[in-house]
XYZ file of C-alpha atoms in Angstrom:
783
model
C -33.112 -74.563 20.002
C -32.505 -73.149 16.526
C -30.570 -69.886 16.765
C -32.585 -68.267 13.976
C -35.877 -69.307 15.524
C -34.944 -67.896 18.911
C -33.291 -64.801 17.503
C -34.720 -61.444 18.573
C -35.253 -60.753 14.877
C -37.685 -63.646 14.672
C -39.530 -63.715 17.994
C -41.988 -66.544 18.412
C -45.251 -64.807 19.176
C -47.256 -67.865 20.077
C -45.836 -71.347 20.380
C -47.985 -74.276 19.334
C -48.639 -76.941 21.937
C -46.533 -79.397 19.972
C -43.597 -76.981 20.034
C -44.041 -76.350 23.764
C -44.134 -80.074 24.527
C -41.063 -80.650 22.334
C -39.155 -77.957 24.210
C -40.340 -79.417 27.519
C -38.972 -82.808 26.448
C -35.641 -81.271 25.395
C -35.359 -79.365 28.678
C -35.244 -82.654 30.596
C -31.731 -83.309 29.324
C -30.372 -79.775 29.586
C -32.057 -78.349 32.694
C -33.020 -81.210 34.999
C -30.081 -83.614 34.861
C -28.646 -82.340 38.154
C -31.982 -82.128 39.983
C -33.077 -85.574 38.759
C -29.995 -87.330 40.164
C -30.372 -85.898 43.679
C -32.087 -89.079 45.066
C -28.711 -90.800 44.678
C -27.225 -88.991 47.672
C -29.846 -87.100 49.719
C -30.739 -89.816 52.278
C -27.126 -90.962 52.553
C -25.934 -87.412 53.228
C -28.745 -86.740 55.711
C -28.102 -89.849 57.811
C -24.314 -89.646 57.500
C -23.505 -88.817 61.146
C -25.862 -86.173 62.450
C -28.925 -88.344 63.085
C -29.551 -92.068 63.318
C -32.406 -94.164 62.011
C -34.549 -95.619 64.827
C -37.343 -98.203 64.810
C -40.029 -95.580 65.474
C -39.438 -94.189 61.943
C -39.847 -90.641 63.264
C -36.507 -89.684 61.729
C -37.136 -91.141 58.283
C -40.696 -89.784 58.108
C -39.541 -86.370 59.297
C -36.822 -86.296 56.645
C -39.341 -87.327 53.976
C -41.720 -84.549 55.064
C -38.895 -82.003 54.958
C -37.883 -83.168 51.473
C -41.478 -82.984 50.206
C -42.122 -79.467 51.490
C -38.688 -78.207 50.434
C -39.262 -79.466 46.897
C -42.749 -77.964 46.894
C -41.896 -74.519 48.253
C -38.521 -73.782 46.628
C -38.453 -75.272 43.094
C -42.213 -75.440 42.505
C -43.621 -72.318 44.178
C -40.607 -69.995 44.166
C -38.954 -70.815 40.853
C -41.702 -72.244 38.641
C -44.452 -69.793 39.569
C -42.556 -66.639 40.609
C -38.882 -66.357 39.609
C -39.385 -67.640 36.050
C -41.582 -64.597 35.413
C -38.612 -62.282 36.066
C -36.978 -63.055 32.737
C -34.863 -60.518 30.889
C -36.370 -60.679 27.395
C -36.470 -64.458 27.634
C -33.122 -64.866 29.420
C -32.634 -65.967 33.019
C -29.981 -66.265 35.693
C -28.293 -63.988 38.211
C -27.079 -61.564 35.556
C -30.575 -61.368 34.066
C -31.928 -60.086 37.389
C -28.996 -57.689 37.737
C -29.456 -56.322 34.209
C -33.181 -55.806 34.874
C -32.328 -53.721 37.916
C -29.686 -51.773 35.962
C -32.271 -50.792 33.360
C -34.889 -49.632 35.853
C -32.414 -47.754 38.039
C -29.132 -46.254 36.891
C -26.887 -48.521 38.901
C -25.039 -50.134 36.008
C -21.342 -50.721 36.553
C -20.642 -50.351 32.832
C -18.753 -47.060 32.449
C -19.534 -46.319 28.778
C -23.312 -46.108 29.197
C -25.208 -43.798 26.801
C -28.735 -42.444 26.823
C -29.072 -43.877 23.308
C -28.846 -47.359 24.842
C -32.214 -46.787 26.499
C -33.802 -46.567 23.041
C -33.005 -50.225 22.333
C -36.177 -52.250 21.923
C -35.118 -54.856 24.496
C -34.104 -52.149 26.956
C -37.678 -50.990 27.311
C -40.127 -52.572 29.697
C -42.357 -55.296 28.249
C -45.477 -53.445 29.312
C -44.532 -50.544 27.090
C -45.002 -48.033 29.923
C -42.387 -45.628 31.132
C -41.164 -47.358 34.250
C -39.704 -44.186 35.684
C -43.030 -42.381 35.602
C -45.177 -45.289 36.730
C -43.103 -46.220 39.773
C -44.987 -45.849 42.993
C -43.715 -43.744 45.866
C -41.903 -46.691 47.454
C -40.264 -47.573 44.151
C -39.156 -43.984 43.592
C -37.636 -43.835 47.051
C -35.727 -47.088 46.583
C -34.607 -46.108 43.090
C -33.293 -42.722 44.215
C -31.513 -44.301 47.169
C -29.717 -46.813 44.959
C -28.764 -44.170 42.390
C -27.518 -41.738 45.035
C -25.221 -44.048 46.994
C -22.262 -45.549 45.136
C -21.666 -47.912 48.053
C -25.086 -49.569 47.557
C -24.388 -49.967 43.838
C -21.084 -51.674 44.597
C -22.740 -53.946 47.145
C -25.387 -54.900 44.610
C -22.660 -55.736 42.085
C -20.785 -57.780 44.690
C -24.018 -59.613 45.572
C -24.546 -60.552 41.909
C -20.906 -61.628 41.629
C -21.182 -63.775 44.769
C -24.125 -65.624 43.265
C -22.200 -66.050 40.036
C -19.080 -67.317 41.827
C -21.115 -69.837 43.794
C -22.551 -71.176 40.536
C -18.980 -71.609 39.277
C -18.135 -73.393 42.540
C -21.153 -75.621 41.976
C -19.660 -76.413 38.565
C -16.717 -77.945 40.417
C -18.722 -79.828 43.054
C -21.741 -81.127 41.122
C -19.823 -83.404 38.706
C -17.867 -84.828 41.654
C -20.858 -85.630 43.870
C -23.104 -86.809 41.008
C -20.589 -89.247 39.535
C -19.404 -90.293 43.021
C -22.952 -91.121 44.121
C -23.741 -92.975 40.899
C -20.608 -95.123 41.164
C -21.312 -95.805 44.854
C -23.657 -98.562 43.728
C -20.587 -100.753 43.395
C -20.440 -100.969 47.196
C -23.251 -103.516 47.232
C -21.306 -106.014 45.105
C -17.956 -105.893 46.921
C -16.562 -105.504 50.389
C -16.056 -102.061 51.917
C -12.264 -102.469 51.797
C -12.315 -103.285 48.087
C -14.826 -100.556 47.354
C -12.737 -97.714 48.764
C -9.855 -98.632 46.444
C -12.027 -98.983 43.346
C -14.498 -96.107 43.698
C -12.125 -93.105 43.525
C -10.151 -94.286 40.427
C -13.401 -95.054 38.580
C -14.853 -91.634 39.444
C -11.645 -89.867 38.360
C -11.585 -91.778 35.065
C -15.217 -90.827 34.290
C -14.547 -87.166 35.161
C -11.440 -87.009 32.953
C -13.385 -88.484 30.019
C -16.276 -86.061 30.659
C -14.089 -82.950 30.602
C -11.984 -84.228 27.696
C -15.077 -84.454 25.493
C -16.206 -80.874 26.149
C -14.534 -79.427 23.063
C -16.871 -81.451 20.828
C -19.857 -79.491 22.135
C -23.005 -80.826 23.778
C -24.980 -80.541 20.538
C -23.232 -83.661 19.214
C -24.581 -85.771 22.076
C -27.509 -83.552 23.021
C -30.077 -85.718 21.266
C -29.467 -88.529 23.792
C -29.553 -86.314 26.898
C -33.324 -86.034 27.161
C -33.961 -89.806 26.651
C -31.388 -90.628 29.362
C -32.957 -88.280 31.928
C -36.483 -89.358 30.955
C -35.473 -93.013 31.338
C -33.919 -92.211 34.701
C -37.070 -90.415 35.906
C -39.256 -93.343 34.820
C -36.835 -95.708 36.523
C -36.770 -93.972 39.919
C -40.520 -93.309 39.922
C -41.293 -96.951 39.056
C -38.933 -98.222 41.773
C -40.530 -95.737 44.148
C -44.061 -96.972 43.423
C -42.883 -100.583 43.841
C -41.274 -99.859 47.222
C -44.327 -97.935 48.442
C -46.788 -100.751 47.741
C -44.378 -103.554 48.661
C -42.951 -102.199 51.900
C -45.148 -99.464 53.391
C -48.314 -98.207 51.591
C -48.994 -95.780 54.470
C -45.828 -93.795 53.914
C -47.905 -91.024 52.320
C -48.919 -89.920 55.829
C -45.361 -88.647 56.304
C -46.090 -85.824 53.856
C -47.913 -84.022 56.662
C -45.876 -81.110 58.094
C -46.683 -82.500 61.561
C -43.856 -85.001 61.078
C -41.424 -82.090 60.600
C -42.398 -80.841 64.047
C -41.958 -84.315 65.582
C -38.608 -84.731 63.824
C -37.149 -81.413 64.981
C -38.558 -81.873 68.516
C -36.882 -85.255 68.886
C -33.559 -84.606 67.151
C -33.105 -80.895 68.066
C -29.559 -79.772 67.175
C -28.741 -82.991 65.327
C -31.845 -82.561 63.204
C -30.968 -78.960 62.436
C -27.478 -79.993 61.318
C -28.959 -82.701 59.093
C -30.737 -80.009 57.051
C -27.493 -79.652 55.093
C -28.135 -83.105 53.607
C -31.851 -82.512 53.011
C -30.937 -79.327 51.169
C -29.364 -81.415 48.389
C -32.833 -82.455 47.178
C -33.154 -79.058 45.461
C -29.669 -78.850 43.986
C -30.006 -77.910 40.335
C -33.187 -75.874 40.837
C -31.364 -72.690 39.832
C -30.814 -74.249 36.384
C -34.535 -73.816 35.650
C -34.027 -70.061 35.704
C -30.446 -69.920 34.421
C -31.250 -71.988 31.287
C -34.470 -70.129 30.532
C -32.945 -68.588 27.402
C -32.625 -71.997 25.741
C -36.340 -72.798 26.093
C -39.564 -71.056 27.050
C -41.116 -70.337 30.406
C -44.106 -72.597 29.749
C -42.009 -75.551 28.570
C -39.843 -75.500 31.718
C -42.938 -75.205 33.923
C -44.615 -78.166 32.223
C -41.495 -80.361 32.397
C -41.000 -79.782 36.107
C -44.645 -79.872 37.194
C -45.724 -82.978 35.282
C -42.510 -85.017 34.980
C -39.663 -84.076 37.329
C -41.595 -83.120 40.466
C -43.865 -86.214 40.711
C -40.973 -88.542 39.818
C -38.783 -87.128 42.576
C -41.573 -87.278 45.163
C -42.292 -90.930 44.312
C -38.577 -91.762 44.440
C -38.109 -90.235 47.903
C -41.318 -91.833 49.197
C -40.152 -95.219 47.895
C -36.794 -94.933 49.633
C -38.507 -93.882 52.855
C -40.920 -96.834 52.602
C -38.013 -99.262 52.192
C -35.982 -97.783 55.062
C -39.035 -97.785 57.344
C -39.003 -101.614 57.212
C -35.216 -102.061 57.316
C -33.999 -100.608 60.591
C -30.970 -102.857 61.072
C -28.322 -102.142 58.460
C -24.717 -103.272 58.567
C -23.381 -99.717 58.633
C -24.451 -96.161 57.947
C -22.686 -96.027 54.613
C -25.237 -98.513 53.197
C -28.122 -96.051 53.679
C -28.242 -94.896 50.089
C -30.247 -95.118 46.922
C -29.113 -98.496 45.648
C -30.037 -100.373 48.817
C -33.716 -99.734 47.996
C -33.371 -100.951 44.398
C -34.504 -104.568 43.812
C -31.433 -106.764 43.400
C -32.452 -108.121 39.979
C -32.356 -104.710 38.288
C -29.518 -103.176 40.310
C -26.885 -103.342 37.555
C -29.065 -101.780 34.807
C -30.073 -99.035 37.239
C -26.404 -98.455 38.045
C -25.624 -97.968 34.337
C -28.541 -95.564 33.870
C -27.539 -93.661 37.012
C -23.972 -93.138 35.766
C -25.277 -91.867 32.419
C -27.751 -89.551 34.176
C -24.966 -88.247 36.444
C -22.833 -87.478 33.389
C -25.761 -85.608 31.796
C -26.351 -83.633 34.998
C -22.668 -82.776 35.200
C -22.652 -81.707 31.557
C -25.484 -79.248 32.185
C -23.692 -77.467 35.031
C -20.402 -77.371 33.092
C -22.107 -75.793 30.077
C -23.874 -73.353 32.399
C -20.509 -72.375 33.903
C -19.176 -71.599 30.420
C -22.188 -69.367 29.737
C -21.760 -67.503 33.024
C -18.071 -66.841 32.343
C -19.004 -65.457 28.919
C -21.583 -63.128 30.489
C -19.038 -61.923 33.059
C -16.519 -61.256 30.281
C -19.099 -59.298 28.270
C -19.919 -57.095 31.254
C -16.264 -56.402 32.051
C -16.180 -58.552 35.195
C -13.809 -61.285 34.017
C -10.570 -61.324 31.969
C -10.929 -62.119 28.279
C -10.743 -65.845 27.594
C -10.886 -67.961 24.476
C -14.527 -68.695 23.626
C -15.202 -71.422 21.048
C -18.702 -71.706 19.591
C -19.234 -75.424 19.117
C -22.486 -75.191 17.169
C -23.813 -72.852 14.510
C -27.409 -73.811 15.290
C -27.666 -74.423 19.032
C -27.989 -71.147 20.898
C -25.419 -70.664 23.635
C -23.344 -73.794 23.018
C -19.810 -72.609 23.799
C -16.563 -74.087 25.046
C -13.869 -72.251 27.039
C -10.643 -74.305 27.185
C -9.031 -72.444 30.112
C -12.151 -72.784 32.288
C -12.732 -76.404 31.247
C -9.300 -77.645 32.346
C -9.417 -75.519 35.500
C -12.762 -77.096 36.440
C -11.373 -80.578 35.735
C -8.326 -80.089 37.969
C -10.421 -78.638 40.783
C -12.997 -81.410 40.424
C -10.323 -84.110 40.593
C -8.725 -82.378 43.584
C -12.070 -82.370 45.435
C -12.705 -86.020 44.566
C -9.263 -87.260 45.617
C -9.100 -84.978 48.644
C -12.435 -85.911 50.232
C -12.925 -89.479 48.917
C -16.548 -89.623 50.119
C -19.872 -87.977 49.392
C -20.349 -86.637 52.925
C -17.805 -83.805 52.694
C -18.598 -83.095 49.044
C -22.313 -82.856 49.875
C -21.558 -80.349 52.655
C -19.667 -78.220 50.145
C -22.305 -78.528 47.410
C -25.136 -77.675 49.788
C -23.572 -74.366 50.815
C -22.979 -73.378 47.183
C -26.565 -74.186 46.195
C -28.251 -72.347 49.046
C -26.047 -69.254 48.634
C -27.125 -68.896 44.998
C -30.758 -69.204 46.077
C -30.332 -66.557 48.777
C -28.807 -64.166 46.230
C -31.717 -64.825 43.855
C -34.204 -64.121 46.656
C -32.525 -60.792 47.512
C -32.376 -59.651 43.873
C -35.974 -60.782 43.267
C -37.240 -58.624 46.127
C -35.740 -55.585 44.360
C -37.171 -56.702 41.016
C -40.659 -56.912 42.551
C -40.482 -53.235 43.552
C -38.429 -51.624 40.763
C -39.405 -53.734 37.746
C -42.826 -55.141 38.543
C -43.814 -51.948 40.398
C -45.527 -53.838 43.211
C -45.924 -52.669 46.761
C -43.003 -53.161 49.118
C -45.262 -55.457 51.156
C -45.064 -58.074 48.385
C -41.269 -57.814 48.344
C -41.060 -58.064 52.132
C -43.397 -61.070 52.163
C -41.325 -62.765 49.441
C -37.957 -62.204 51.116
C -39.300 -63.033 54.589
C -41.001 -66.297 53.602
C -38.421 -67.770 51.249
C -35.472 -66.004 52.862
C -36.321 -67.527 56.255
C -36.436 -71.046 54.830
C -33.209 -70.589 52.896
C -31.453 -68.886 55.826
C -32.283 -71.936 57.969
C -30.691 -74.236 55.411
C -27.778 -71.825 54.990
C -27.024 -71.875 58.722
C -27.128 -75.683 58.754
C -24.655 -75.792 55.852
C -22.381 -73.114 57.277
C -22.039 -74.938 60.606
C -20.195 -77.658 58.686
C -17.580 -75.221 57.455
C -14.642 -77.351 58.570
C -16.252 -80.551 57.231
C -16.141 -79.566 53.567
C -18.287 -76.434 53.376
C -15.125 -74.306 53.229
C -14.496 -75.456 49.632
C -17.183 -73.339 47.867
C -16.315 -70.394 50.136
C -12.648 -70.626 49.136
C -13.435 -71.108 45.436
C -15.951 -68.261 45.436
C -13.521 -65.966 47.227
C -10.837 -66.622 44.609
C -13.194 -66.064 41.663
C -14.790 -63.041 43.358
C -11.348 -61.541 43.926
C -10.458 -62.088 40.259
C -13.740 -60.570 39.049
C -13.678 -57.551 41.350
C -10.003 -56.730 40.723
C -10.528 -56.993 36.962
C -13.661 -54.853 37.128
C -11.945 -52.284 39.360
C -8.924 -52.074 37.054
C -11.155 -51.779 33.992
C -13.088 -48.893 35.553
C -9.884 -47.067 36.529
C -8.483 -47.516 33.030
C -11.657 -46.106 31.510
C -11.584 -43.138 33.893
C -8.009 -42.434 32.752
C -9.173 -42.517 29.109
C -11.976 -40.066 29.865
C -9.719 -37.671 31.756
C -6.959 -37.755 29.126
C -8.983 -37.751 25.919
C -7.760 -35.329 23.269
C -9.672 -32.251 22.195
C -11.005 -32.186 18.648
C -9.288 -28.820 18.206
C -5.921 -30.531 18.668
C -6.795 -32.952 15.885
C -7.939 -30.153 13.582
C -4.655 -28.349 14.228
C -2.798 -31.360 12.852
C -4.768 -31.100 9.611
C -4.388 -27.357 9.344
C -0.645 -27.165 9.979
C 1.681 -27.968 7.105
C 4.814 -27.654 9.243
C 4.145 -30.761 11.336
C 4.648 -33.169 8.436
C 1.487 -35.179 9.077
C 0.616 -37.338 6.049
C -2.443 -39.396 5.139
C -1.862 -42.870 3.721
C -4.223 -45.052 1.720
C -6.589 -47.362 3.514
C -8.864 -47.413 6.537
C -7.455 -47.090 10.027
C -9.664 -48.538 12.767
C -8.768 -47.144 16.202
C -10.056 -49.469 18.900
C -11.200 -47.526 21.961
C -13.590 -47.889 24.879
C -14.605 -44.230 24.685
C -18.026 -43.436 23.265
C -17.116 -39.744 22.790
C -13.916 -37.799 22.257
C -10.510 -38.697 20.823
C -8.643 -41.381 22.829
C -5.215 -40.578 24.217
C -3.774 -43.578 22.417
C -4.410 -41.869 19.072
C -2.383 -38.800 20.062
C 0.333 -41.140 21.372
C 0.355 -42.911 18.011
C 0.469 -39.686 15.949
C 3.204 -38.211 18.128
C 5.501 -41.165 17.501
C 4.441 -41.927 13.916
C 3.191 -38.750 12.141
C 0.918 -40.482 9.638
C -2.558 -41.940 9.599
C -5.021 -43.306 7.087
C -7.215 -41.455 4.618
C -10.284 -42.793 6.463
C -10.129 -43.109 10.248
C -12.768 -44.953 12.271
C -12.882 -44.713 16.060
C -14.454 -48.070 16.929
C -15.999 -48.874 20.303
C -17.307 -52.399 20.838
C -19.304 -52.375 24.052
C -21.805 -54.444 25.986
C -25.161 -53.171 27.162
C -27.259 -54.600 30.023
C -29.639 -56.549 27.780
C -29.262 -60.175 26.634
C -29.468 -59.380 22.917
C -29.215 -56.354 20.633
C -31.137 -56.615 17.381
C -28.905 -56.415 14.283
C -30.926 -53.452 13.008
C -29.940 -51.570 16.185
C -26.351 -52.763 16.328
C -24.361 -49.712 15.178
C -24.250 -46.071 16.203
C -22.364 -44.066 13.569
C -21.368 -40.400 13.507
C -18.678 -37.971 12.396
C -15.727 -36.696 14.361
C -14.927 -33.188 13.234
C -15.727 -31.642 9.821
C -16.984 -33.792 6.973
C -13.954 -33.324 4.693
C -11.551 -34.934 7.190
C -13.182 -38.411 6.863
C -13.172 -39.177 10.571
C -15.981 -41.415 11.830
C -17.090 -42.882 15.125
C -18.750 -46.288 15.171
C -20.161 -47.869 18.321
C -21.034 -51.565 18.007
C -23.416 -52.660 20.766
C -23.763 -56.250 21.926
C -25.885 -57.899 24.596
C -24.298 -60.097 27.242
C -25.527 -63.236 25.415
C -24.893 -62.101 21.853
C -22.537 -64.075 19.647
C -19.814 -61.881 18.135
C -19.280 -62.335 14.410
C -15.973 -63.329 12.880
C -13.570 -60.752 11.497
C -14.773 -60.842 7.862
C -18.458 -60.414 8.696
C -17.707 -57.733 11.256
C -15.495 -55.769 8.840
C -18.194 -55.871 6.155
C -20.889 -54.765 8.607
C -18.632 -51.988 9.879
C -17.913 -50.589 6.415
C -21.534 -50.969 5.329
C -22.787 -49.122 8.403
C -20.496 -46.183 7.582
C -21.617 -46.230 3.927
C -25.277 -46.259 4.982
C -24.597 -43.364 7.349
C -22.976 -41.373 4.520
C -25.919 -42.060 2.202
C -28.605 -41.075 4.712
C -26.700 -38.317 6.535
C -28.107 -34.818 6.492
C -25.777 -31.816 6.334
C -24.873 -30.416 9.721
C -22.846 -27.288 10.316
C -19.808 -28.056 12.420
C -18.919 -25.701 15.273
C -15.666 -26.159 17.250
C -16.986 -23.756 19.871
C -19.940 -26.042 20.510
C -17.544 -28.924 20.972
C -15.637 -27.028 23.622
C -18.788 -26.411 25.652
C -20.383 -29.825 25.621
C -17.332 -32.017 25.124
C -18.569 -33.398 21.840
C -20.189 -32.176 18.681
C -21.058 -35.637 17.394
C -24.472 -36.678 16.200
C -24.758 -40.457 16.273
C -27.228 -42.313 14.065
C -28.535 -45.842 14.534
C -27.533 -47.942 11.521
C -28.508 -51.573 10.965
C -25.994 -54.305 10.214
C -25.840 -55.093 6.501
C -27.009 -58.670 7.064
C -30.347 -57.425 8.439
C -30.783 -54.256 6.377
C -31.812 -55.470 2.935
C -33.112 -52.018 2.020
C -29.847 -50.244 2.799
C -26.414 -50.172 1.228
C -25.116 -53.601 0.239
C -21.417 -54.400 0.148
C -19.706 -56.571 -2.459
C -16.084 -57.371 -3.165
C -14.327 -59.713 -5.580
C -10.822 -60.531 -6.709
C -10.636 -57.686 -9.204
C -11.241 -59.726 -12.373
C -12.926 -58.173 -15.399
C -16.167 -59.989 -14.722
C -18.776 -57.905 -12.993
C -22.099 -59.077 -11.715
C -24.869 -57.247 -13.525
C -26.888 -55.015 -11.303
C -30.554 -54.376 -11.820
C -31.735 -51.084 -13.246
C -33.281 -50.200 -9.909
C -29.891 -50.055 -8.199
C -27.326 -47.287 -8.014
C -23.784 -48.637 -7.921
C -20.819 -46.741 -6.556
C -17.687 -48.464 -7.859
C -14.095 -47.506 -8.385
C -11.965 -48.987 -11.119
C -9.210 -50.960 -9.425
C -5.625 -49.874 -9.926
C -3.019 -52.447 -11.013
C -1.775 -52.739 -7.435
C -5.221 -53.547 -6.048
C -6.039 -57.251 -6.045
C -9.690 -56.897 -5.118
C -12.516 -54.633 -6.130
C -15.104 -53.187 -3.765
C -18.486 -51.725 -4.633
C -21.549 -50.494 -2.783
C -24.994 -51.166 -4.229
C -27.591 -48.591 -3.190
C -31.342 -49.221 -3.055
C -33.703 -48.003 -5.801
C -35.026 -45.139 -3.703
C -31.531 -43.820 -2.972
C -31.017 -40.155 -3.782
C -27.584 -38.974 -2.761
C -25.844 -35.668 -3.127
C -22.665 -35.125 -5.066
C -20.604 -34.715 -1.886
C -21.972 -37.959 -0.455
C -21.122 -39.794 -3.686
C -17.564 -38.491 -3.474
C -17.359 -39.584 0.135
C -18.572 -43.079 -0.774
C -16.032 -43.213 -3.581
C -13.222 -42.361 -1.204
C -14.490 -44.965 1.282
C -14.452 -47.527 -1.531
C -10.876 -46.649 -2.458
C -9.797 -46.894 1.156
C -11.468 -50.293 1.595
C -9.709 -51.606 -1.495
C -6.380 -50.452 -0.104
C -7.038 -52.463 3.070
C -7.867 -52.029 6.728
C -5.497 -51.667 9.666
C -6.577 -52.174 13.279
C -4.789 -50.069 15.877
C -5.165 -51.494 19.377
C -4.096 -50.063 22.693
C -1.850 -52.177 24.887
C -2.115 -50.488 28.266
C 0.187 -50.918 31.221
C -1.753 -49.756 34.259
C 0.075 -48.494 37.354
C -1.244 -46.927 40.539
C -0.197 -43.315 40.958
C 2.089 -42.279 43.768
C 0.299 -41.617 47.007
C -2.288 -44.352 46.456
C -3.274 -46.651 49.303
C -1.512 -49.973 49.801
C -4.637 -51.930 48.804
C -4.963 -49.978 45.569
C -1.305 -50.527 44.696
C -1.633 -54.262 45.329
C -4.854 -54.468 43.304
C -3.542 -52.451 40.323
C 0.208 -53.112 40.211
C 0.043 -56.806 41.022
C -3.504 -58.187 40.744
C -4.794 -56.392 37.653
C -1.378 -56.457 35.953
C -1.114 -60.232 36.462
C -4.622 -60.814 35.075
C -3.969 -58.520 32.097
C -0.745 -60.303 31.175
C -2.433 -63.711 31.355
C -5.664 -62.848 29.525
C -6.485 -62.522 25.851
C -5.599 -59.231 24.217
C -8.098 -56.755 22.713
C -7.376 -57.969 19.176
C -8.662 -61.420 20.150
C -11.861 -59.984 21.578
C -12.585 -58.336 18.224
C -11.442 -61.356 16.158
C -9.221 -59.083 14.082
C -6.580 -60.557 11.754
C -3.134 -60.452 13.322
C -1.476 -59.396 10.054
C -3.514 -56.168 10.028
C -3.157 -55.353 13.731
C -0.878 -52.737 15.255
C -0.603 -52.544 19.030
C 0.374 -49.248 20.646
C 1.788 -49.515 24.154
C 0.939 -46.856 26.700
C 1.329 -46.539 30.475
C -1.813 -45.554 32.406
C -1.221 -43.896 35.783
C -4.520 -44.326 37.638
């Protein structure tokens, strides 16, 4: 879990068995908390109202057989042996599948895509072959169809967003049903009237405490997560073995699929409707794939196959064995997990169950934070405050706005429904929808990424899709009994994501259509009558354009005819890979002739990369420009060439200073007379500080550096500008739909996107720039 150990710069080529087993142990607490607590509510939800438990045991044995084969086919066969192989450079989840498809077919929704992005090491296929050339005829046909039709690309994006929104909805429902089911053990020690007044307040109190502790980060309590889940698995498996041998040793016969046939033949429609409760036995399975980036494929496979899977099977068999000998119960609400627990150990099991439910809830909450961050990186969600709670644990983040929103929604669901039946209906629909989305995306991955025959993809989607569609129909039929909750939540989040993405694309299109010609900028330099002056310092123009001069710069110059001696057009963008190596982070080039000191810098980040703070980013930015100046080769500038192709820029890949020990190194101090001695093998470019300068900046070049006189002068001027300070010029856009637009577009842009923009974090927050050095330039975009 160490960030440096899992960094793309330090890939682990071959894990030792001890390391794999350690990761498998750690994954119990992070990945399997939700799945491990499912025995608390599966039988109770299944026998809620749809079917009754008779003395022939056909119902209970049929349910056990369905649970066994569902656990075997979906989590074990589908996820452990197939889906886990579709990782995106070690990362998993819905966006990992979508990014894989975007790299093998040009269907990416990111507007500022460049051909240079395909040269990233993680962008390439793991096999090292050119996927475009090695695609079979079927793959070529599918690829061309997707690239040709914009409608199919939008539908694919919507499909990925639906899966993502359902995971967020699951983040609301899972804590409620897990804690509710764990606390339901109190019903055996008090009357039903007393229990209904005690249960809801206790659940609400636990949920409030759980969400209130999120800002501390899971790494502070993470070391106890795995022992809690492991203790819980040992507990339920031991109780299961006891119930099997004590009540019905022949319960293993119910594992035969013949009992599924007998169950469905006897119960018919009622049995089909009860599938919504049986479905809950696989809730949390998606976490195996979504949390793949925290561990390794082998460690997750080992943990599930040898610990989680057998423990769950024994637990369900034990409950079935107990219920097969206890046909007469006081009421249906007593058919639950705790009724099968021996009375002497009921209270300790209740305590362990509550702790395990909290751990399972914590995992889905943390996963929701990660998904929101990915959506923000890919331009599908408004900018929110992201707090990194650990410097060592990869992916441990906290988002205050999302945390308190989840808490309020979770409390509303708990107080509104007041029982596990309706919450389980809602949770089941959310879980199965995510699995259906994964199945659809995987069928495309099999053809486009794995380059297999379409028969494999059809077999995959037909086999698993049929099973999941059956469960989906059983969950959807209970729409009015609670299943409407994830649909409503997903619709709201999907609307937010799509409107934000639509507005972002329209804003980018406006930037592209209204970018300024380089000739206009050169005219400003050449004309002495316009009164344009250059001031000391570095001006960083934040833009989303990867080529050309943004309209905001001309708007700024028109109203304030002055700009800095060094101007950097900075574009911070995301690419459809989980991580970008620091040595491939920056693309640097010139804008216009060399003597005008205009540079373009494109900083590329993956959707799971951690952005550096402002000081580190500023140093890396300046160092990347200095390294570009040192290694740049003379290139004749031609304005005519710019007019033909739209750009005359030649971008060079430059490593971040923290990873490029052989390149230019950046140092600054407070301007005192003391100077660190440099070795004789270094060339130092330094400028004596003026009395007004409080800090001194110098670049240390490597021993092999051989720079021309013009490059040395350029570095000197860059040093002077850095000492004078940096100013960040941000665009503050007001987007409006142009006259003549459709009513839907006006509503989406003028009301929806405008509301989200006004209530989201500004661009200066996304770059972590200091507020004292930031200048926002307002501009109205008519799209």
